[in-house]
Short mmCIF file of C-alpha atoms in Angstrom, two decimals:
data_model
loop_
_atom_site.label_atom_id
_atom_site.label_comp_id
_atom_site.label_asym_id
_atom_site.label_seq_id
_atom_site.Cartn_x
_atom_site.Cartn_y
_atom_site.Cartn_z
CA UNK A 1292 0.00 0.00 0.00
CA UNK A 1293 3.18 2.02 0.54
CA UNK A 1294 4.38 2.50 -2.42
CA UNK A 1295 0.64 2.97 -4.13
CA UNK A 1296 0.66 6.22 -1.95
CA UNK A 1297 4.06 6.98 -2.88
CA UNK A 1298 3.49 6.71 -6.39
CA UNK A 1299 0.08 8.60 -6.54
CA UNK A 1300 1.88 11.56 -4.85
CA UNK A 1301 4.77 11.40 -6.73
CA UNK A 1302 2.32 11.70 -10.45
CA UNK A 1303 0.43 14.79 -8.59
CA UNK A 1304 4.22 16.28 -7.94
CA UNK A 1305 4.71 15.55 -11.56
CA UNK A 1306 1.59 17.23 -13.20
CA UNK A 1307 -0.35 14.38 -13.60
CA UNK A 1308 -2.84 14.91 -10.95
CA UNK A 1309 -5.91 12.85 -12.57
CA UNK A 1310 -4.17 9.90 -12.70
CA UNK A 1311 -2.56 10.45 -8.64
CA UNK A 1312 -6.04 10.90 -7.37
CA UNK A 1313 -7.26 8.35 -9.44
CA UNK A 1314 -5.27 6.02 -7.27
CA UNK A 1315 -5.87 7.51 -3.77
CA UNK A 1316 -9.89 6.43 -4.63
CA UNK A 1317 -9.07 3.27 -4.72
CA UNK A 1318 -7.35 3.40 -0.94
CA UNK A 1319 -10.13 5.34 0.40
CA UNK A 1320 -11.72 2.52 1.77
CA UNK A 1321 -8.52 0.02 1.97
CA UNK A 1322 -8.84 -2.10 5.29
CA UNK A 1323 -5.93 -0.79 6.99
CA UNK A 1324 -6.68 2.37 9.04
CA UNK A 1325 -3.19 3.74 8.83
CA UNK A 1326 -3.60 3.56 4.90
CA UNK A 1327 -7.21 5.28 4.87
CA UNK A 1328 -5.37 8.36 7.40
CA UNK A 1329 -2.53 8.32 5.19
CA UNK A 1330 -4.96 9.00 2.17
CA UNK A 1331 -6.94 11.53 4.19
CA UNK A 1332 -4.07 13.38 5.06
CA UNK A 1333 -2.77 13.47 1.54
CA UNK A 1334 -5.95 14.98 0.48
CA UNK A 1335 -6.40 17.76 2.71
CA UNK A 1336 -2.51 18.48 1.67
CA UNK A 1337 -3.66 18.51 -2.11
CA UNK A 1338 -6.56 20.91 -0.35
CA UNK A 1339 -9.54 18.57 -0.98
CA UNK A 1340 -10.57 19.42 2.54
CA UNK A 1341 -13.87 18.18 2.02
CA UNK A 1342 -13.15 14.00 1.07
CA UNK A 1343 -10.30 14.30 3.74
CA UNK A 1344 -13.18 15.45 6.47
CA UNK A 1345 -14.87 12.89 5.16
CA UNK A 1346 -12.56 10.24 5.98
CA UNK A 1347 -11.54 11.43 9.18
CA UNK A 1348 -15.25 10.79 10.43
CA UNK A 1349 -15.03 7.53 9.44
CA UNK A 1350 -12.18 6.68 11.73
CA UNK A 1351 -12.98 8.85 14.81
CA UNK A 1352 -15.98 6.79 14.85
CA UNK A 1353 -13.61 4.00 15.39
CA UNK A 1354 -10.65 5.98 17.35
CA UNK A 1355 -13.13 8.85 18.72
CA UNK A 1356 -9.79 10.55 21.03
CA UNK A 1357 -7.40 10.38 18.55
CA UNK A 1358 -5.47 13.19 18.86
CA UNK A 1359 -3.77 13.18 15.09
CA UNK A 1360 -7.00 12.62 13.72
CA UNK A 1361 -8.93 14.93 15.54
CA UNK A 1362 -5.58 17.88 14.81
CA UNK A 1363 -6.12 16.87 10.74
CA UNK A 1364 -10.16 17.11 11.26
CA UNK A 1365 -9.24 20.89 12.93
CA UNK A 1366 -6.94 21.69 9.52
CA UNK A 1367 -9.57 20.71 7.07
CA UNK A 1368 -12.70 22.30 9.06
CA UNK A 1369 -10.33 25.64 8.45
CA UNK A 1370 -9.78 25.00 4.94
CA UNK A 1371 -13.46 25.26 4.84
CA UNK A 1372 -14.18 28.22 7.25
CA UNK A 1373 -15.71 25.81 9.31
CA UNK A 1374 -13.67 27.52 12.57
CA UNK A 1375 -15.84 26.24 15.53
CA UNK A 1376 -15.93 22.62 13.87
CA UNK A 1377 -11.89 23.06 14.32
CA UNK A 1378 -11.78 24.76 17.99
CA UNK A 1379 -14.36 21.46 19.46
CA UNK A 1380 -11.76 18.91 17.74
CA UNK A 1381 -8.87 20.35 18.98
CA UNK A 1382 -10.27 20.80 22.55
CA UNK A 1383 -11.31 17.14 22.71
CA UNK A 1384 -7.42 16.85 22.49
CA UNK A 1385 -6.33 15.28 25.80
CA UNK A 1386 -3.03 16.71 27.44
CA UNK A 1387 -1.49 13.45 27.43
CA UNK A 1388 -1.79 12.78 23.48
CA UNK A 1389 0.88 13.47 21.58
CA UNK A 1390 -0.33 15.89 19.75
CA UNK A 1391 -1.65 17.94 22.42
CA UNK A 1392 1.17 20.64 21.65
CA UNK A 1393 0.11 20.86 17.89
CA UNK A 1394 -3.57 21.33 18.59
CA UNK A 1395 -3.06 24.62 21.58
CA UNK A 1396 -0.84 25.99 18.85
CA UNK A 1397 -3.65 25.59 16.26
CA UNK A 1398 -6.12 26.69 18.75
CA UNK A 1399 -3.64 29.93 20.02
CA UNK A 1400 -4.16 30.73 15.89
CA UNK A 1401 -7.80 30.45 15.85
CA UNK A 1402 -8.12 32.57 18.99
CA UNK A 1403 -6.11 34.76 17.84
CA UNK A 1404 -8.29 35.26 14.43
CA UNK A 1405 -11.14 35.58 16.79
CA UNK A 1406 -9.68 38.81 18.54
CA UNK A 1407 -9.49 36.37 21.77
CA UNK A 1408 -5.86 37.34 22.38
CA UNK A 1409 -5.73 36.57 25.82
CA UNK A 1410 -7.28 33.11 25.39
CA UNK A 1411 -4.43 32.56 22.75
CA UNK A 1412 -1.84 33.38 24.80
CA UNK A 1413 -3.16 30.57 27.34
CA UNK A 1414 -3.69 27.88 24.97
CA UNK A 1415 0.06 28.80 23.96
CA UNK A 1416 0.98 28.57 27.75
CA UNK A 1417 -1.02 25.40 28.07
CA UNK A 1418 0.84 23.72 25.51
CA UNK A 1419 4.00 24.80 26.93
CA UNK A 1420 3.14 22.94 30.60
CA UNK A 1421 4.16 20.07 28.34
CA UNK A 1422 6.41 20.51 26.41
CA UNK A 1423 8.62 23.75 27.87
CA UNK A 1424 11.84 23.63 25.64
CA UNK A 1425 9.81 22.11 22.48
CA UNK A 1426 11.50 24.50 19.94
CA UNK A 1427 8.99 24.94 17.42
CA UNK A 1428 6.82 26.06 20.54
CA UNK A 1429 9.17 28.58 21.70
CA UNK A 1430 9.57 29.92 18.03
CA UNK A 1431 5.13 30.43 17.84
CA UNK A 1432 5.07 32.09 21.47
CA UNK A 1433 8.02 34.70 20.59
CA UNK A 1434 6.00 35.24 17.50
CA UNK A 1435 2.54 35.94 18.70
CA UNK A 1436 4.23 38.17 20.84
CA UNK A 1437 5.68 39.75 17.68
CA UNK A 1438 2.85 40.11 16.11
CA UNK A 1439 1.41 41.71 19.14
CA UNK A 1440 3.81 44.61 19.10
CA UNK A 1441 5.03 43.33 22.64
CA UNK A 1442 8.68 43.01 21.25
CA UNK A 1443 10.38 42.67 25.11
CA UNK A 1444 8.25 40.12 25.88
CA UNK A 1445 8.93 38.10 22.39
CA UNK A 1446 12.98 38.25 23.22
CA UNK A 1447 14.00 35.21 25.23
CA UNK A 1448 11.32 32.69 23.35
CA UNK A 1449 12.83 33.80 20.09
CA UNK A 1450 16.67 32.72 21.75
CA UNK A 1451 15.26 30.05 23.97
CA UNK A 1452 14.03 28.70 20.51
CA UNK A 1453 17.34 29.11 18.72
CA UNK A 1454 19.00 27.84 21.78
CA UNK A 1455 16.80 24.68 21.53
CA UNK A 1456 17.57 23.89 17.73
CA UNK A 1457 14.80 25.33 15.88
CA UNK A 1458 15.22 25.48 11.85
CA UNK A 1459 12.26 26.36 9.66
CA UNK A 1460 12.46 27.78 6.05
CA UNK A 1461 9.26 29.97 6.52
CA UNK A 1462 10.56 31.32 9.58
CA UNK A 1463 13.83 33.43 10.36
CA UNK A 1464 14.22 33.48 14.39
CA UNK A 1465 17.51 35.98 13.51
CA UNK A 1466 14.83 38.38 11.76
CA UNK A 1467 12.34 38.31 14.38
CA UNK A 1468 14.95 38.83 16.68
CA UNK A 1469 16.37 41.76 14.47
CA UNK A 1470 12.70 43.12 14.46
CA UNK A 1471 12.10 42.94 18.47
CA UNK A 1472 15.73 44.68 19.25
CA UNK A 1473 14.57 47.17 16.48
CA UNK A 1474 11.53 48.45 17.94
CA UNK A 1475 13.10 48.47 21.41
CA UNK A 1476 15.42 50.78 20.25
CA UNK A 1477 18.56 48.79 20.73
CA UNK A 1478 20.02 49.20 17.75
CA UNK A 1479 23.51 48.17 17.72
CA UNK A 1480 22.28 44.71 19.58
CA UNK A 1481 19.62 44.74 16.41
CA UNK A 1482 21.82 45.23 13.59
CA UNK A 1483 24.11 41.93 14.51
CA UNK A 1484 21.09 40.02 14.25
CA UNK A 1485 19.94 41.50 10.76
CA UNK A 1486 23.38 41.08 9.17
CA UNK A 1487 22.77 37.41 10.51
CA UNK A 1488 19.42 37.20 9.24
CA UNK A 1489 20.82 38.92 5.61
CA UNK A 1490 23.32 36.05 5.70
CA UNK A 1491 21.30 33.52 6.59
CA UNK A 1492 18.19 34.45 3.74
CA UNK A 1493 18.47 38.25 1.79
CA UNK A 1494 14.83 38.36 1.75
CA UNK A 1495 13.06 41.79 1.12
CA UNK A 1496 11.85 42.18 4.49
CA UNK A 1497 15.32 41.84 5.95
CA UNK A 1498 17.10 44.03 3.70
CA UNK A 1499 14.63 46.47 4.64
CA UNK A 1500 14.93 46.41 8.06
CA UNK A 1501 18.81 46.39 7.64
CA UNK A 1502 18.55 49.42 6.42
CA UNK A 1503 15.68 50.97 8.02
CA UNK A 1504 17.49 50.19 11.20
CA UNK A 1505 21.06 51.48 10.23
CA UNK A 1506 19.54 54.52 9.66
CA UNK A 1507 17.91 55.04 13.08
CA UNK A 1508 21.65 54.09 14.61
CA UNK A 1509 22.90 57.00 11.78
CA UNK A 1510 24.88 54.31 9.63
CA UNK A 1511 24.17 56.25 6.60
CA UNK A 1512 26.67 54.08 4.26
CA UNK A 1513 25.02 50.74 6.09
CA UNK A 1514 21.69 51.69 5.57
CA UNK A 1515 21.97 53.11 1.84
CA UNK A 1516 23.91 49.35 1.16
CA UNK A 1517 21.02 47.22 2.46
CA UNK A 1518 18.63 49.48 0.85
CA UNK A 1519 19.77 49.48 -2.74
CA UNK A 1520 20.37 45.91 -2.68
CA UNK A 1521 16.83 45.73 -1.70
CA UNK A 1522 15.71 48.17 -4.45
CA UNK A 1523 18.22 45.82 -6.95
CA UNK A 1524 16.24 42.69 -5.94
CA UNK A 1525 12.71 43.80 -5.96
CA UNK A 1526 12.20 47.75 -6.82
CA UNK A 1527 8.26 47.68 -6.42
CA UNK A 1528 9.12 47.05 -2.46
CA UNK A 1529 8.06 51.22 -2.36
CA UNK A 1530 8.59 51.21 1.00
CA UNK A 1531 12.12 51.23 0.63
CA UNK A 1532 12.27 54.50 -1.18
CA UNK A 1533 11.69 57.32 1.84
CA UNK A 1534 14.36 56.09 4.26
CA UNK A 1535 16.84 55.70 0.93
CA UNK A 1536 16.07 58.99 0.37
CA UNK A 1537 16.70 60.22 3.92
CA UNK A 1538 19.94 58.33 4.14
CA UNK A 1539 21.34 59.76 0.38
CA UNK A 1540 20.56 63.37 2.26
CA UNK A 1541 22.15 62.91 5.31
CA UNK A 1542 25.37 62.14 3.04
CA UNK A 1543 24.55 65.20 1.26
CA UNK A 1544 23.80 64.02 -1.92
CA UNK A 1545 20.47 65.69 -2.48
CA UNK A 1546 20.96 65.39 -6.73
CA UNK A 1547 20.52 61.55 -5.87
CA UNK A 1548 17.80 61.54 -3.66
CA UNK A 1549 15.80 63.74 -5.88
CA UNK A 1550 16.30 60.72 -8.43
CA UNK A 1551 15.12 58.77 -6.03
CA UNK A 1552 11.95 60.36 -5.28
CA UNK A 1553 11.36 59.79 -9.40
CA UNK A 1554 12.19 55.77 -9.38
CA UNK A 1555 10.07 55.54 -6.42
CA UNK A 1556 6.96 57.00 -8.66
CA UNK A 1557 7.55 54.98 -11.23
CA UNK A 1558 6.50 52.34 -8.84
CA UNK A 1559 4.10 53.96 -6.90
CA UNK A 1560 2.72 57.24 -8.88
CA UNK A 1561 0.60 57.50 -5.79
CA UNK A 1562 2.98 57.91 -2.77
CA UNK A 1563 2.47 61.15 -0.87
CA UNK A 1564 5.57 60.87 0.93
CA UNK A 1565 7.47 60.46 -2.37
CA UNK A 1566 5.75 63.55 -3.57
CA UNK A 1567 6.46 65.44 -0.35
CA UNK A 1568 10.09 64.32 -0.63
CA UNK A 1569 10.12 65.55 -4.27
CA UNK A 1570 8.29 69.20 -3.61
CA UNK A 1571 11.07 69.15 -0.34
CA UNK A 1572 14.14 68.55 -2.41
CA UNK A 1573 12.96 70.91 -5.26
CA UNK A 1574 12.37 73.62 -2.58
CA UNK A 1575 15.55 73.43 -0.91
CA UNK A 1576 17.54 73.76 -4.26
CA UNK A 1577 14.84 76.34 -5.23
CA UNK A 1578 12.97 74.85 -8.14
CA UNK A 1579 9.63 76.28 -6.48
CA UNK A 1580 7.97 75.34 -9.92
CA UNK A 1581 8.45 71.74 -9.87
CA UNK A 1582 7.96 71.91 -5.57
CA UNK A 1583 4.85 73.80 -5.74
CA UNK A 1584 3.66 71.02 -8.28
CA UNK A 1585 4.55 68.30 -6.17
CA UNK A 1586 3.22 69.67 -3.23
CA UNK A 1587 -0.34 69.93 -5.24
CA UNK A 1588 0.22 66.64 -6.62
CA UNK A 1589 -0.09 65.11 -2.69
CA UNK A 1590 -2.97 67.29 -2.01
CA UNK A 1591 -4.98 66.09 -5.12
CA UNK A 1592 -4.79 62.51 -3.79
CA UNK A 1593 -5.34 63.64 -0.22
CA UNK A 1594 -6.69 66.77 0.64
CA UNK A 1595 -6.00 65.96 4.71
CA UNK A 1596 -2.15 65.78 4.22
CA UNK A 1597 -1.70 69.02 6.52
CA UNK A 1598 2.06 68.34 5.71
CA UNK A 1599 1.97 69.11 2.42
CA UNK A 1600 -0.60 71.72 2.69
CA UNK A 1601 1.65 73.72 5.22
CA UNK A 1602 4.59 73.46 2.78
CA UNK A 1603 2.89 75.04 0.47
CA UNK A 1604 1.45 77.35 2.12
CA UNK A 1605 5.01 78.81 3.36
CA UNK A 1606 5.66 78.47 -0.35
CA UNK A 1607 3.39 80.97 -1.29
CA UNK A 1608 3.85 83.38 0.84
CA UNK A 1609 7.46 83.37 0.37
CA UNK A 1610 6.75 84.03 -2.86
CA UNK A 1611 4.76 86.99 -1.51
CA UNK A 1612 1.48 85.09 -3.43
CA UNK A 1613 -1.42 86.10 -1.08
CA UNK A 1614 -3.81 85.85 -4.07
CA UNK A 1615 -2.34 82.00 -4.07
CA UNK A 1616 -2.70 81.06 -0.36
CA UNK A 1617 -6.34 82.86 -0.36
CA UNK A 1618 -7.13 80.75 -3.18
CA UNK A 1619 -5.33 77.22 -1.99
CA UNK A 1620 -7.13 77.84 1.69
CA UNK A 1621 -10.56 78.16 0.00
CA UNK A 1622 -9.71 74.94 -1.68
CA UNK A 1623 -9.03 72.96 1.25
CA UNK A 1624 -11.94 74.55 3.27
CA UNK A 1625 -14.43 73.34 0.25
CA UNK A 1626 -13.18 70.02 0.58
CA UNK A 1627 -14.07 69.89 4.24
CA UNK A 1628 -10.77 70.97 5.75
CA UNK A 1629 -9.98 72.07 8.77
CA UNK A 1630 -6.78 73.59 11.01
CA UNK A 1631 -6.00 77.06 13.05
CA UNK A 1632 -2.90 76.65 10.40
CA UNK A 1633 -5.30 78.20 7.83
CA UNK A 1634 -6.26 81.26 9.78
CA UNK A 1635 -2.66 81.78 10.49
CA UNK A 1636 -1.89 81.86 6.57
CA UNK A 1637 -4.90 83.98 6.11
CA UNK A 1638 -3.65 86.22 8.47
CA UNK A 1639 -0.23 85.95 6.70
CA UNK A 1640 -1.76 87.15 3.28
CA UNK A 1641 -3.43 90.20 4.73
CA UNK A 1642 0.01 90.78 6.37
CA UNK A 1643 1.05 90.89 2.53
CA UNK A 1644 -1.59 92.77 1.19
CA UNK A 1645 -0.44 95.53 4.22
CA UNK A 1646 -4.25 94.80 6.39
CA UNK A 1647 -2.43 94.86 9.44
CA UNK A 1648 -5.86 95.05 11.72
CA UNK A 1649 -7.04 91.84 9.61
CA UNK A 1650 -3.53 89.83 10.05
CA UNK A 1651 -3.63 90.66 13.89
CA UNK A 1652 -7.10 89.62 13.88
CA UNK A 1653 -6.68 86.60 12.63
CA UNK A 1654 -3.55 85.77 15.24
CA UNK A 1655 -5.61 86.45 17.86
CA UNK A 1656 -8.00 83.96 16.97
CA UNK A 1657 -4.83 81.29 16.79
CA UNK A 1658 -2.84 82.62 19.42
CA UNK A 1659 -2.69 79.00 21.48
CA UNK A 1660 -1.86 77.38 17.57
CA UNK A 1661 0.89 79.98 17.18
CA UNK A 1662 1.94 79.59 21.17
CA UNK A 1663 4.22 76.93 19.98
CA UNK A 1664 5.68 77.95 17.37
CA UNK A 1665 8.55 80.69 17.90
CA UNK A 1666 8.82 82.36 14.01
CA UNK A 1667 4.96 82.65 14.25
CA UNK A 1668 5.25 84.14 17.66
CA UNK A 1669 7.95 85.95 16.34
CA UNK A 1670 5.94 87.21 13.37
CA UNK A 1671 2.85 87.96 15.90
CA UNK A 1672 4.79 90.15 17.82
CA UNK A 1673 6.07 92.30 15.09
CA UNK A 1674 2.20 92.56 14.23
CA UNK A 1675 1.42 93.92 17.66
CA UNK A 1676 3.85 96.43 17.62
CA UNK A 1677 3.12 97.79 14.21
CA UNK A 1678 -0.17 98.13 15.33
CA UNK A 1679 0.52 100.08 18.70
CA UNK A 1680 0.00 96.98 21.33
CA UNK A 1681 3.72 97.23 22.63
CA UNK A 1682 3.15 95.13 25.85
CA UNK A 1683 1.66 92.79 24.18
CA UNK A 1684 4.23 92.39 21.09
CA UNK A 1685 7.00 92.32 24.36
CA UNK A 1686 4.86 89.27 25.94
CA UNK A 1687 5.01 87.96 22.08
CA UNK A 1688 9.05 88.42 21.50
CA UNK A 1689 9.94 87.05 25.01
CA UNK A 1690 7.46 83.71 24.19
CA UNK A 1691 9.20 83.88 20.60
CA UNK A 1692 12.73 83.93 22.24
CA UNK A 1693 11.52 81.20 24.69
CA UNK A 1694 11.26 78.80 21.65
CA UNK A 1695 14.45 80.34 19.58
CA UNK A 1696 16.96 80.19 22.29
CA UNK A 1697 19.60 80.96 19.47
CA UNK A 1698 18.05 83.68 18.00
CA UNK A 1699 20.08 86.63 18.76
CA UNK A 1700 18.80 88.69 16.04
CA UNK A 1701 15.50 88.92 17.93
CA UNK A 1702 16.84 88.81 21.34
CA UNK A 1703 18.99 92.40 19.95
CA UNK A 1704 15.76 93.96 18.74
CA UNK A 1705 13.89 93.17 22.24
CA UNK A 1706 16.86 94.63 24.45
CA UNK A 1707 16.71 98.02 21.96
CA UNK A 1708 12.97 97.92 22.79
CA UNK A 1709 13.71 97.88 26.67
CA UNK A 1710 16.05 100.64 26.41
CA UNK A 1711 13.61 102.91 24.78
CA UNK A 1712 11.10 102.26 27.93
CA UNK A 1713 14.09 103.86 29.82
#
């Protein structure tokens, strides 16, 4: 019977699946159990979840606490969405079955689908009662804890599992461990693990975090490496694009990063942080044509990106446009936006347009906006004074200087105003 299941898997590897299953029909009711599980579980491997349920009925009728047939009955009932079918098998799992460990893992998934995360987490602690250094084990616990964002926690599982021999192909322990040190800001003790995990499997999601990583710790040359390897081996990975950028700038090479921002839209002709990177680069070597463009560009796909809105806002009224940021605020106001930034711009543009009384107006109603903010405080201030409320402009400068320690400029101009009171 052996080598009739051998050979009917070995035609489905091959491509000739009609003829393999062809085969396994005629073992479906062979008179040795073993045979009729081995079929079963060859079926719901070829994902015919529905005759390998089928099968497995048969034989709990005969073996009703079975725990391997009651942990395959639990993998089809999945297949087919059939979740509490799957949770009642795998809780009819005694502890002292053997596969007692697989089925709490199983069940720690299921829960875990559910939203019942603390009922995973003790079907995960359950199975570890048993079996406390089974590797595999220790490799699912430091991942849930992963997944949960509770990277501290997922540490010494992920070591204990290495520590205990654990080797899967779908699952790199180094890069979890990588990830965990990461986002616990330890990132010297994070990179080692990434340059193993890089060794060990370049996947995408390594190469990324390489580099994302180096760049937190400031390895510029590191993180620009990692990251155009990654963009060599699979440039639609768009995420990679905004900390490449970042990385090329910190090394000063803004020409580069600007051709950057352009590959990246090739890939993703939607990314408002590409655009905002573009309209940034292009305003800081002045191209305020292709910046204010950009800058648009974000704000046609999302109206809400206050970022971009802001940028351009400062644009404009360096450009001494009030006509520009009247217009662009009137846009963002039809389109249901918001923010005590706009009344600040307004009040910027009648600044332009020399309506003093309007501009201060228009502070006054943002004064707690503009409270944090020392240019704008700044700006307020020279806005009081012009318009004869010299206490008030003083109150302004010395919150201004409060925020711009280093500005001595202003700090000059408030100590000439102090000496005139005298």
């Amino acid at each position: 019977m052996q080598e009739q299941l051998m050979e009917a898997v070995q035609l489905i590897e091959e491509g000739d699946v009609e003829k393999g299953l062809t085969i396994l029909s005629t073992l479906e009711n062979h008179e040795d159990d073993d045979t009729q599980f081995q079929v079963a579980a060859i079926y719901q491997e070829l994902g015919h979840a529905q005759k390998s349920m089928a099968m497995i009925d048969e034989l709990l009728v005969k073996f009703p606490n079975e725990g391997s047939l009651l942990t395959l009955k639990a993998e089809a009932a999945i297949d087919l969405d059939e979740e509490e079918t799957a949770i009642t098998s795998l809780e009819n799992i005694d502890q002292r079955d053997h596969a007692y460990v697989e089925a709490q893992m199983l069940l720690a998934d299921l829960y875990q689908l559910q939203g019942l995360e603390e009922v995973a987490e003790q079907k995960l602690f359950k199975a570890m009662e048993v079996a406390p250094k089974e590797p595999v084990l220790l490799a699912g616990i430091g991942s849930y804890y992963v997944e949960q964002g509770s990277y501290q926690k997922a540490i010494p599982y992920l070591k204990q599992a290495i520590e205990h021999g654990f080797s899967s192909e779908e699952a790199n322990m180094n890069l979890l461990l990588a990830e965990s040190y990461s986002n616990t800001g330890e990132w010297e003790t994070a990179l080692n693990y990434y340059e193993d995990a890089v060794d060990e499997r370049a996947e995408p999601r390594a190469l990324f975090g390489y580099g994302f990583t180096a760049l937190q710790a400031g390895m510029t040359e590191t993180a620009i490496e990692q990251l155009e390897a990654l963009r060599e081996k699979d440039p639609a990975f768009t995420s990679l694009y905004v900390p490449l950028i970042e990385a090329y700038e910190q090394e000063g090479n803004a020409d580069k990063a600007l051709e950057l921002t352009r590959a990246g839209l090739v890939q993703d002709e939607e990314n408002e942080q590409l655009y905002l990177k573009e309209g940034h680069l292009n305003q800081t070597k002045g191209a305020t044509d292709e910046a204010t463009r950009a800058y648009l560009r974000v704000l046609a796909l999302n109206p809400a990106n206050h970022k971009a809105a802001s940028q351009l806002l400062e644009l404009y009224y360096e450009q001494e446009d009030a006509e520009e940021i009247k217009a662009l605020i009137n846009r963002l106001k039809t389109s249901g936006e918001e923010d005590p930034l706009f009344l600040y711009y307004e009040g910027k543009a009648k600044q332009l347009d020399d309506d003093v009384e309007g501009a201060l107006v228009l502070f006054e109603q943002v004064q707690e906006y503009l409270s944090s903010d020392g240019l704008a405080m700044e700006e307020y201030g020279y806005l009081l004074l012009e318009n004869g409320k010299r206490e008030e402009a003083m109150t302004a400068f010395k919150r201004a200087l409060a925020l711009q320690d280093d500005n001595q400029q202003l700090r000059m101009y408030v100590h000439s105003l102090q000496e005139e009171e005298w």
